[in-house]
XYZ file of C-alpha atoms in Angstrom:
411
model
C 79.314 59.425 179.229
C 81.047 61.174 175.956
C 82.324 58.192 174.422
C 78.176 57.363 174.577
C 77.462 60.785 173.101
C 79.797 60.304 170.125
C 78.805 56.942 169.665
C 75.380 58.036 169.030
C 76.655 60.934 167.209
C 78.573 58.529 165.025
C 75.424 56.132 164.694
C 73.069 59.350 163.508
C 75.643 60.189 160.877
C 75.114 56.314 159.734
C 71.501 56.174 159.991
C 71.162 59.195 158.230
C 72.594 57.954 155.795
C 71.170 54.748 155.430
C 67.521 57.129 155.476
C 68.888 58.453 152.196
C 69.080 55.439 150.550
C 65.756 54.898 151.834
C 63.770 57.756 150.855
C 65.338 57.253 147.046
C 63.263 54.772 146.658
C 60.100 55.045 147.888
C 58.398 58.300 148.992
C 55.560 56.412 151.572
C 55.308 57.816 155.021
C 54.571 54.414 156.952
C 57.386 52.946 155.429
C 59.967 55.840 156.389
C 58.581 56.273 159.619
C 58.790 52.700 160.282
C 62.338 52.381 159.492
C 62.868 55.363 162.030
C 60.705 53.742 164.962
C 62.288 50.203 164.285
C 65.674 52.257 164.258
C 64.580 54.088 167.766
C 63.709 50.899 169.544
C 67.348 48.677 168.829
C 69.207 51.434 169.655
C 67.435 52.703 172.600
C 67.179 49.020 173.460
C 71.295 48.338 172.820
C 71.726 51.609 174.898
C 69.195 50.835 177.776
C 70.873 46.935 177.816
C 74.712 48.493 177.761
C 74.987 51.851 179.023
C 77.074 51.832 182.499
C 77.798 47.495 181.197
C 80.436 45.878 183.080
C 81.228 42.565 181.917
C 82.056 41.117 185.032
C 79.028 41.615 186.501
C 77.832 38.644 183.834
C 76.618 38.722 180.354
C 72.810 37.865 180.179
C 70.624 36.733 177.257
C 68.989 40.617 177.377
C 72.316 41.876 176.845
C 73.467 39.306 173.954
C 69.808 39.517 171.960
C 70.425 43.719 172.050
C 73.637 43.224 171.096
C 72.639 40.958 168.309
C 70.344 42.588 166.489
C 72.273 46.094 167.316
C 74.638 44.259 164.001
C 71.571 43.534 162.350
C 70.922 46.774 161.660
C 74.342 48.171 162.073
C 76.326 46.037 158.998
C 73.139 47.196 156.581
C 73.320 50.838 157.173
C 77.551 50.538 157.061
C 76.517 49.514 153.460
C 74.296 52.041 152.213
C 76.546 54.628 154.085
C 79.848 53.448 151.808
C 77.096 52.958 148.638
C 76.274 56.716 149.641
C 79.159 58.416 150.740
C 80.007 56.902 147.041
C 78.305 58.838 145.386
C 78.994 62.030 147.804
C 82.277 61.564 146.133
C 80.548 62.912 142.582
C 77.967 65.128 143.975
C 79.634 67.115 146.798
C 82.160 68.992 144.101
C 79.106 69.409 141.583
C 77.608 71.154 143.680
C 80.480 72.979 145.235
C 81.279 73.946 141.176
C 77.926 75.435 140.453
C 77.767 77.568 143.176
C 80.856 79.644 142.062
C 80.152 79.271 138.831
C 76.131 79.512 138.754
C 75.388 81.681 142.107
C 72.203 82.203 142.730
C 71.385 82.096 139.336
C 71.218 78.322 139.676
C 68.084 76.444 139.916
C 67.520 74.445 142.219
C 69.238 72.960 144.836
C 73.267 73.224 143.833
C 72.916 69.430 144.816
C 71.851 66.904 142.354
C 69.801 65.096 142.945
C 70.824 61.399 144.394
C 70.011 58.246 141.489
C 67.411 55.879 142.457
C 69.317 52.561 140.572
C 71.977 53.849 143.341
C 70.101 53.473 146.443
C 67.596 50.303 144.763
C 71.420 48.540 144.188
C 72.653 49.529 147.589
C 69.480 48.421 149.431
C 69.355 45.024 147.265
C 73.076 44.232 148.860
C 72.137 45.682 152.194
C 69.148 42.862 152.477
C 71.726 40.448 152.638
C 73.420 40.754 155.230
C 70.399 41.734 157.181
C 68.801 38.272 156.077
C 71.354 36.187 157.023
C 72.443 37.723 160.533
C 68.472 37.265 161.167
C 68.652 33.786 160.620
C 71.950 33.470 161.946
C 70.529 34.757 165.225
C 67.048 32.469 164.513
C 68.553 29.402 163.500
C 72.271 29.346 162.259
C 73.698 29.209 166.195
C 72.184 25.796 166.353
C 72.425 24.226 162.594
C 75.027 21.863 163.835
C 77.455 20.212 160.857
C 79.738 17.063 161.065
C 82.608 17.397 159.578
C 84.516 14.582 158.805
C 88.221 14.107 158.181
C 90.246 11.049 157.421
C 94.461 11.365 158.658
C 97.114 8.736 157.998
C 99.592 8.147 160.007
C 103.120 5.993 159.300
C 104.103 4.903 163.558
C 100.577 4.623 164.067
C 99.756 1.386 166.298
C 97.847 -0.975 164.395
C 95.156 -1.454 166.555
C 94.319 1.984 165.623
C 93.700 1.486 162.380
C 90.947 3.047 161.899
C 89.993 4.393 165.069
C 87.268 7.359 165.688
C 88.111 10.656 167.368
C 84.599 12.850 168.108
C 86.077 16.957 169.301
C 83.742 19.404 170.286
C 84.434 22.438 172.046
C 83.211 25.577 172.873
C 80.213 24.488 174.284
C 79.195 27.783 176.482
C 75.823 26.568 178.114
C 75.128 30.176 179.314
C 74.501 31.326 176.309
C 71.478 28.217 175.075
C 68.091 29.405 174.942
C 66.677 25.790 173.514
C 66.932 22.494 175.396
C 65.331 20.608 172.580
C 67.968 21.810 170.018
C 71.004 21.076 172.645
C 70.011 17.186 173.072
C 69.338 16.983 169.240
C 73.400 18.142 168.586
C 74.367 15.117 172.103
C 72.193 12.349 169.739
C 74.139 13.664 166.331
C 76.929 13.504 168.213
C 76.421 9.977 169.711
C 75.186 8.541 166.210
C 78.816 8.778 164.641
C 79.600 5.800 167.034
C 83.248 7.639 167.150
C 85.833 5.770 169.472
C 86.060 8.563 172.702
C 84.778 12.082 172.482
C 87.211 14.392 173.345
C 86.194 18.460 174.474
C 88.428 21.216 174.490
C 87.458 23.378 176.959
C 85.067 26.522 177.695
C 81.741 24.504 178.826
C 81.141 27.405 180.583
C 80.516 31.457 180.402
C 81.812 32.013 183.659
C 79.705 29.946 185.668
C 79.192 26.961 187.409
C 75.368 27.036 187.389
C 75.414 27.422 183.680
C 75.747 23.787 182.920
C 73.338 23.095 185.882
C 70.188 22.945 183.201
C 71.986 21.101 180.629
C 73.842 18.403 182.807
C 71.367 15.460 182.580
C 71.711 16.154 178.226
C 75.381 16.403 177.994
C 75.298 12.896 180.546
C 73.786 10.954 177.422
C 76.993 10.606 175.539
C 78.688 8.226 175.260
C 81.917 6.628 173.476
C 83.291 2.703 174.142
C 86.727 4.835 175.141
C 85.452 7.223 177.431
C 85.215 11.023 177.751
C 88.017 13.410 178.206
C 88.729 17.416 178.595
C 89.664 20.182 179.594
C 89.727 23.540 180.457
C 89.479 26.716 178.609
C 90.157 29.933 179.560
C 86.140 31.025 180.142
C 85.878 28.359 182.843
C 88.514 29.847 185.036
C 85.886 32.658 186.255
C 88.277 35.044 185.368
C 85.582 37.611 183.825
C 83.453 37.739 186.691
C 83.891 40.168 189.723
C 83.575 37.538 193.106
C 83.232 38.378 195.902
C 86.076 36.406 197.121
C 88.475 34.566 195.657
C 87.166 31.588 197.892
C 84.081 31.522 195.678
C 86.360 31.985 192.528
C 88.037 28.831 193.646
C 84.196 27.341 194.548
C 83.281 28.190 191.299
C 86.037 26.745 188.987
C 85.690 22.892 191.660
C 81.928 23.210 191.328
C 82.507 23.576 186.985
C 85.077 20.183 187.555
C 82.754 17.980 189.356
C 79.966 18.511 186.600
C 81.750 17.766 184.206
C 82.906 14.416 186.083
C 79.379 13.646 186.644
C 78.330 14.123 183.657
C 81.497 11.072 182.567
C 83.935 13.560 181.385
C 87.958 12.928 182.585
C 89.126 16.286 183.273
C 92.614 16.295 182.227
C 94.527 19.417 183.969
C 97.935 18.821 182.810
C 97.674 15.457 182.667
C 97.885 12.295 180.380
C 95.770 8.482 179.842
C 96.597 5.928 178.188
C 93.872 3.725 175.944
C 94.796 0.450 175.479
C 94.079 -1.845 172.843
C 95.186 -5.352 171.886
C 98.361 -5.328 174.175
C 99.460 -1.475 171.941
C 98.340 2.525 173.263
C 97.613 5.535 172.064
C 98.061 8.775 174.566
C 96.596 11.819 175.584
C 97.556 14.704 176.810
C 95.210 16.952 178.005
C 96.990 20.639 179.245
C 95.078 23.488 180.951
C 94.613 27.362 178.936
C 97.473 28.578 177.607
C 97.002 31.211 175.225
C 98.316 34.447 174.049
C 97.179 38.382 173.730
C 96.491 38.556 177.726
C 94.705 34.892 177.912
C 95.778 32.509 181.432
C 99.268 30.554 180.162
C 98.399 27.681 182.877
C 99.002 25.223 180.572
C 102.205 22.522 181.684
C 103.104 20.539 178.861
C 106.025 18.687 180.461
C 103.772 17.832 183.159
C 100.900 16.443 181.063
C 103.452 14.799 179.684
C 105.393 12.678 182.534
C 104.101 8.972 181.832
C 104.687 9.584 178.183
C 107.092 8.531 176.458
C 108.624 9.847 172.709
C 107.566 6.865 170.767
C 104.164 6.735 172.145
C 101.556 8.405 169.321
C 100.391 11.668 170.721
C 96.900 13.460 170.693
C 96.877 16.949 172.382
C 94.124 18.775 173.946
C 94.761 22.673 174.086
C 91.925 24.806 174.158
C 94.101 27.630 172.187
C 95.434 27.327 168.924
C 97.890 29.755 169.714
C 99.399 27.204 171.866
C 100.179 25.000 168.892
C 102.123 28.363 167.349
C 104.278 29.112 170.260
C 104.746 26.308 172.095
C 103.461 22.988 170.909
C 104.577 22.586 167.004
C 108.165 22.683 167.381
C 108.012 20.833 170.777
C 110.937 18.440 171.199
C 108.345 15.448 171.698
C 106.014 15.071 168.401
C 102.627 15.370 168.839
C 100.621 14.080 166.091
C 97.835 15.672 166.431
C 96.694 18.010 168.800
C 92.792 19.516 169.312
C 91.853 23.505 170.013
C 88.848 25.497 170.005
C 88.723 28.995 171.587
C 88.296 30.747 168.264
C 84.289 30.467 167.346
C 85.623 31.065 163.721
C 84.325 34.699 165.021
C 80.744 33.187 164.357
C 81.005 35.294 161.284
C 82.517 34.157 157.589
C 81.585 32.591 154.320
C 83.156 29.302 153.078
C 82.502 26.921 150.831
C 83.464 23.008 151.831
C 87.228 22.471 150.109
C 87.014 26.254 148.225
C 87.362 28.916 150.307
C 87.454 29.874 153.671
C 86.984 33.573 155.521
C 86.482 35.148 158.562
C 87.324 38.718 160.600
C 89.252 35.725 163.133
C 91.685 35.097 160.092
C 92.829 38.568 161.672
C 93.769 37.489 165.230
C 94.766 33.828 164.623
C 96.746 32.279 162.385
C 94.818 29.285 162.686
C 91.320 29.691 163.536
C 88.808 27.244 161.837
C 89.299 23.353 160.416
C 92.766 21.019 160.101
C 96.024 22.422 159.629
C 99.180 20.393 158.991
C 103.193 21.356 159.388
C 105.460 19.001 159.098
C 103.758 16.184 160.120
C 102.180 17.399 163.047
C 97.819 18.114 162.843
C 96.246 21.072 164.317
C 92.141 20.645 164.151
C 90.347 24.295 165.321
C 87.082 23.099 166.078
C 84.573 26.293 165.386
C 82.786 25.509 168.168
C 79.542 23.568 169.564
C 77.903 26.858 170.629
C 77.945 30.589 170.997
C 79.261 33.416 172.705
C 77.982 37.783 173.227
C 76.689 37.443 169.392
C 73.365 35.088 169.921
C 73.723 33.658 166.488
C 75.932 32.332 163.532
C 76.120 33.136 160.474
C 78.324 31.151 158.082
C 80.657 29.729 159.945
C 78.047 26.422 161.781
C 78.600 25.223 165.585
C 80.665 22.103 164.859
C 81.196 17.888 165.732
C 84.280 17.108 164.384
C 84.981 13.152 163.779
C 88.685 12.300 163.108
C 89.786 8.416 162.228
C 92.728 7.822 162.110
C 94.442 5.416 159.673
C 98.021 3.800 159.263
C 99.479 3.731 156.437
C 102.083 5.217 154.272
C 102.227 9.034 154.322
C 103.154 10.806 150.682
C 104.815 14.074 150.607
């Protein structure tokens, strides 16, 4: 209760400062009243949905949108807060000076009036994230992008020169609210005409049943050499309060069965070989392994029992911290590792080829895109779906297409 009281007091302070900017710009009482009506509705809906909320009870669309609209208002108001506080840096000392120098002889309020142009600039700037977040909720979460890479390896078997891999990750099917958009994305994947489709974990948020409304759509995925998948941290059902361990175990088994019915060959610390012209490529799939309290079920040694040292290897591992801590320095040379997990935090700014930023970089060293260290590549897919915040801003849902080429690698 105390925590909520502190939260509401802080939010009220932010709200009051935001209103100061609006009041400086317009004296229209209807506009001012609308500000408070919208603010009270959003914060009321947020409190209603999250008071007593326990993540283990499940996260619904209702929770997601309550959180999304709360963020849509909070971020712009924080910008207004900073602007108004910045102005108060000058207004408060000036008011104190007038109080002690002019006393009762001062004309009017000790505080100087807020300057309208500062409020207008602050409102204009705050409108940008407000509109961006609303766009992210309405359209951004289905703004699928196909990102293409060409990687050259000297030891790639000649039979696989030009081999195309499509990677998707972090479907989080329980978050979807538009079947047609998901169907469009599956068609977009198939249009890439890749040789193999690899899925790197988190098919659901928590429960296998989340996948059932989309099972038929995902069953339309097609690739010459098949579909392969691994598990992500959300697939194990660890974030739900199950009535028993048996129920939790059955949920995981149901999810495995659903993936296999779709057509995925689920790799549980296992490997497979794709053969062409007497040559082969090794696909290695490990269970989830991640730092920061995430499940560490991945076992590279077990997964590579059948793999030889000179095999060309593609590793599927959901969490990129596995590559950072274990894979890139492993004696086995994993040519290409495919991960996901971070979602790029579903928020950031990207100018392809020039600039890339997201708060995700404060948590993950490798958080989105292609990385190359010592001839070992890691691709961190930004995710196909979304989680918690019901949208994406600047970090769009991703379908990765990687073409493997044989050739001389220059330093």
